[in-house]
PDB file of C-alpha atoms in Angstrom:
ATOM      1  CA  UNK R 500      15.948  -2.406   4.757  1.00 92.00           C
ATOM      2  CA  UNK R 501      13.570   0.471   4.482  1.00 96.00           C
ATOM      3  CA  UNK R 502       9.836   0.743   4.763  1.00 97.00           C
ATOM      4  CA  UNK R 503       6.952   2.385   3.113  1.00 97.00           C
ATOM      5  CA  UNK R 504       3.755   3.575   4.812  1.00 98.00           C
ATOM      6  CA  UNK R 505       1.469   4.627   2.667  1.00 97.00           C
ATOM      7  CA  UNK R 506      -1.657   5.759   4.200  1.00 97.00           C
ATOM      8  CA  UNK R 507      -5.511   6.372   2.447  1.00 97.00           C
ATOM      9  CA  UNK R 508      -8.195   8.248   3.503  1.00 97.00           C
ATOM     10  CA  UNK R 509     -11.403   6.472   2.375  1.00 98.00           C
ATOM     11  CA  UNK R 510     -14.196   7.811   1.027  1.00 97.00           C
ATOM     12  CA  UNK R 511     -17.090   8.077   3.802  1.00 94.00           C
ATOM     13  CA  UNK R 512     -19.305   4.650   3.640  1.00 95.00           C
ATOM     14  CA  UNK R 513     -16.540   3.219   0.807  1.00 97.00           C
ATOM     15  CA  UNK R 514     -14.006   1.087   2.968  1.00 97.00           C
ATOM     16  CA  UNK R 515     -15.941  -2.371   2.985  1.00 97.00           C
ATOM     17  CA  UNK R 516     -15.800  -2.020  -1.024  1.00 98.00           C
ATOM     18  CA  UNK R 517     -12.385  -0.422  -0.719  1.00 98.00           C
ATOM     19  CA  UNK R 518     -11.266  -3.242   1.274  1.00 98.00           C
ATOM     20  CA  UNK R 519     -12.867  -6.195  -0.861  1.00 98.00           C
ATOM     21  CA  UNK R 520     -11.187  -4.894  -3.841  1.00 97.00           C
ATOM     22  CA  UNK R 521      -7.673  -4.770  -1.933  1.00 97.00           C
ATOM     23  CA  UNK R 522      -8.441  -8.765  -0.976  1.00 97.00           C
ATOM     24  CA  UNK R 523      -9.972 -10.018  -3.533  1.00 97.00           C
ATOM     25  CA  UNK R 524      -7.878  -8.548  -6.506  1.00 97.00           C
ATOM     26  CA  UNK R 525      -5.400  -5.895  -5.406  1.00 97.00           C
ATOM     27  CA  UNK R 526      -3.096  -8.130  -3.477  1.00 97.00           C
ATOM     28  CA  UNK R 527      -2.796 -10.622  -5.980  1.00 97.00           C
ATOM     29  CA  UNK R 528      -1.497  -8.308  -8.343  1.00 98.00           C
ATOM     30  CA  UNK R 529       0.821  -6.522  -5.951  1.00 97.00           C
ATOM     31  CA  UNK R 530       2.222  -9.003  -3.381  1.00 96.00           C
ATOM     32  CA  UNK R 531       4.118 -11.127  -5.951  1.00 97.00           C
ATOM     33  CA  UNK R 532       6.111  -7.630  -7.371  1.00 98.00           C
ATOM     34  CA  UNK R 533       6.504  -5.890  -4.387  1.00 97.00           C
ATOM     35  CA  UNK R 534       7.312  -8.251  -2.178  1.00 93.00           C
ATOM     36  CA  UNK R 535       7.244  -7.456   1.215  1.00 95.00           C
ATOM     37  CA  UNK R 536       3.912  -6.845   2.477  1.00 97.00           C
ATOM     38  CA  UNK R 537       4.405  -6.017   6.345  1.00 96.00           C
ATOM     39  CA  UNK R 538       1.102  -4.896   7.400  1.00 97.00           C
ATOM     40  CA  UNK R 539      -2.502  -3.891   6.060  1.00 97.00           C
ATOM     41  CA  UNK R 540      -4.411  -1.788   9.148  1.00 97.00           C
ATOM     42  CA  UNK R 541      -7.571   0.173   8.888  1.00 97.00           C
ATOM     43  CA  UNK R 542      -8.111   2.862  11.900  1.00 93.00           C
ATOM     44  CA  UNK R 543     -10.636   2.622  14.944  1.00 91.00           C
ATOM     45  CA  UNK R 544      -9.309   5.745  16.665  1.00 93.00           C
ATOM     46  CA  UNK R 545      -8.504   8.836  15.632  1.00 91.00           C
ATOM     47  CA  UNK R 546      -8.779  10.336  12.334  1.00 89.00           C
ATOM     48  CA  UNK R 547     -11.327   7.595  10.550  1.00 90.00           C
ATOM     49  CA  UNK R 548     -11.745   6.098   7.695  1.00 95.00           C
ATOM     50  CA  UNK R 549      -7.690   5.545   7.340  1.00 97.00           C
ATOM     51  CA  UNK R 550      -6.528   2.644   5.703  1.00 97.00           C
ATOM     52  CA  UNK R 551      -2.904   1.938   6.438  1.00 97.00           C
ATOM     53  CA  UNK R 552      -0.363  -0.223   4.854  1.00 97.00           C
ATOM     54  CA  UNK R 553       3.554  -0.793   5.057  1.00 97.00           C
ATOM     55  CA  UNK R 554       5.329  -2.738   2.868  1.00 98.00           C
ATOM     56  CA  UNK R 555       9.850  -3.428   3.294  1.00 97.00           C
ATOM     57  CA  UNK R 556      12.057  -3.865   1.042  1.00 97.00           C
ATOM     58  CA  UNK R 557      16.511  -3.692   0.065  1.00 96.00           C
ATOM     59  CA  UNK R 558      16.597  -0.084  -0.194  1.00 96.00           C
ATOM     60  CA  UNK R 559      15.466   2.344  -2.571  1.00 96.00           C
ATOM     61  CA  UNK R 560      17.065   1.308  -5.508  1.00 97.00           C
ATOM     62  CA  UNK R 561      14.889  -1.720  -4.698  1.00 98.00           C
ATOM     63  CA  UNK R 562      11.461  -0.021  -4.132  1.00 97.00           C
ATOM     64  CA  UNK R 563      12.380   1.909  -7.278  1.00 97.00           C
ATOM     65  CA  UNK R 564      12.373  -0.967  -9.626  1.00 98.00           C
ATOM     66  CA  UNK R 565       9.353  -2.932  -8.054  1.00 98.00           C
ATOM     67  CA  UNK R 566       7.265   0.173  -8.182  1.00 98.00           C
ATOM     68  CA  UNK R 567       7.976   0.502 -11.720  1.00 98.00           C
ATOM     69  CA  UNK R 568       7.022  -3.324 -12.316  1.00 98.00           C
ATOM     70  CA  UNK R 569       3.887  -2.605 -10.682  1.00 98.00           C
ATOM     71  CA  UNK R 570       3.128   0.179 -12.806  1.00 97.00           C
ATOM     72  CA  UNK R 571       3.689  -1.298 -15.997  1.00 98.00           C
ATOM     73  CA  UNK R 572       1.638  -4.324 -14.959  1.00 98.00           C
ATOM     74  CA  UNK R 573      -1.143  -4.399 -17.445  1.00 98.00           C
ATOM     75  CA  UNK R 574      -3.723  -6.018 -14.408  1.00 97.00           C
ATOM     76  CA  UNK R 575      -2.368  -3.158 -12.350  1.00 98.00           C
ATOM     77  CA  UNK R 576      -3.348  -0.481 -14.451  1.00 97.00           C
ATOM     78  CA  UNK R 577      -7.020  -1.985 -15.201  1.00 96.00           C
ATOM     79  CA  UNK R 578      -7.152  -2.451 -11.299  1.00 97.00           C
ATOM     80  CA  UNK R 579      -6.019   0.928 -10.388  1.00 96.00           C
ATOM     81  CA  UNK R 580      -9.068   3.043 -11.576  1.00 95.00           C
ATOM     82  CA  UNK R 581     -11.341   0.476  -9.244  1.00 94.00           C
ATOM     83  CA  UNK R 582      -9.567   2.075  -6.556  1.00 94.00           C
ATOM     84  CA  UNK R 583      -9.047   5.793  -7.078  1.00 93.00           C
ATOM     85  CA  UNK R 584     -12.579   6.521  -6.947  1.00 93.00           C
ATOM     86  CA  UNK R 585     -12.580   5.257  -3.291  1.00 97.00           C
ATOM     87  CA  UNK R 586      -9.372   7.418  -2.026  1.00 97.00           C
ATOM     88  CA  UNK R 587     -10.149  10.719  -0.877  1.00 97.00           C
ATOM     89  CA  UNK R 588      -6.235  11.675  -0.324  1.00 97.00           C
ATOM     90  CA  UNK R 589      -3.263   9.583   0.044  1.00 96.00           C
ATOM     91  CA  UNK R 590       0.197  10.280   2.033  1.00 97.00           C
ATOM     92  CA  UNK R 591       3.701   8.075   1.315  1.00 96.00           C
ATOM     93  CA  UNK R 592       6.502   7.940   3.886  1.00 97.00           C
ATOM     94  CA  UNK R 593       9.710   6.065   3.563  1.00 97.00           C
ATOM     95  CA  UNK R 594      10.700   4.750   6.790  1.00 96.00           C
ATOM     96  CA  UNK R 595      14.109   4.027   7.828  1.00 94.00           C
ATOM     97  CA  UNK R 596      14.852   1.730  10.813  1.00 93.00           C
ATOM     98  CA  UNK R 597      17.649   2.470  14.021  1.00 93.00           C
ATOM     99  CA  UNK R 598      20.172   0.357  14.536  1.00 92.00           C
ATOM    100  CA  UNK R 599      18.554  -0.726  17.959  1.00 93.00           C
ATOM    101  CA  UNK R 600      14.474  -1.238  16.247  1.00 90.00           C
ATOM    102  CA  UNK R 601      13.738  -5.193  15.914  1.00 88.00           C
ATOM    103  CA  UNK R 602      12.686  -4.617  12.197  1.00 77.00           C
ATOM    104  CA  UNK R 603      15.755  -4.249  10.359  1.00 71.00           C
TER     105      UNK R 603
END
């Protein structure tokens, strides 16, 4: 299994409307093609205004295909713009797991 953090800095006074979006519409579209949702965190310390979320899945390959689905999804792409205008920058990591961490 790996896992993807993708991480979102929010536009100053924009993460209650980011965040209603992401419930009310965004994870309806997304959840049922990518699968795995593992987490969905929003920062209290530290750098602010960070929105956080991991999601697993097979392996790249896998990620790969269910990205694509997502991408093509007509709601998706309607949904998308809604969002955007909120993100101020955006980082992706791909996460791989040790043998000895309790996700695997």
């Amino acid at each position: 299994m790996i896992f993807e953090e993708r991480i979102y800095r929010i536009r100053n006074g924009q993460m209650t409307k980011y965040l209603s979006l992401v419930r009310d519409e965004g994870l309806n579209i997304q959840q049922p093609i990518l699968g795995n949702l593992i987490g969905y965190f929003i920062t209290e310390i530290g750098p602010l205004s960070h929105v956080v979320h991991m999601w697993g899945y097979d392996s790249l390959d896998d990620r790969a295909e269910r990205r694509k689905k997502l991408s093509e999804d007509p709601r998706w792409r309607v949904f998308i713009p809604k969002l955007s205008d909120l993100i101020e920058s955006a980082d992706n990591r791909i996460l791989v797991p040790t043998d000895f961490s309790p996700l695997r």
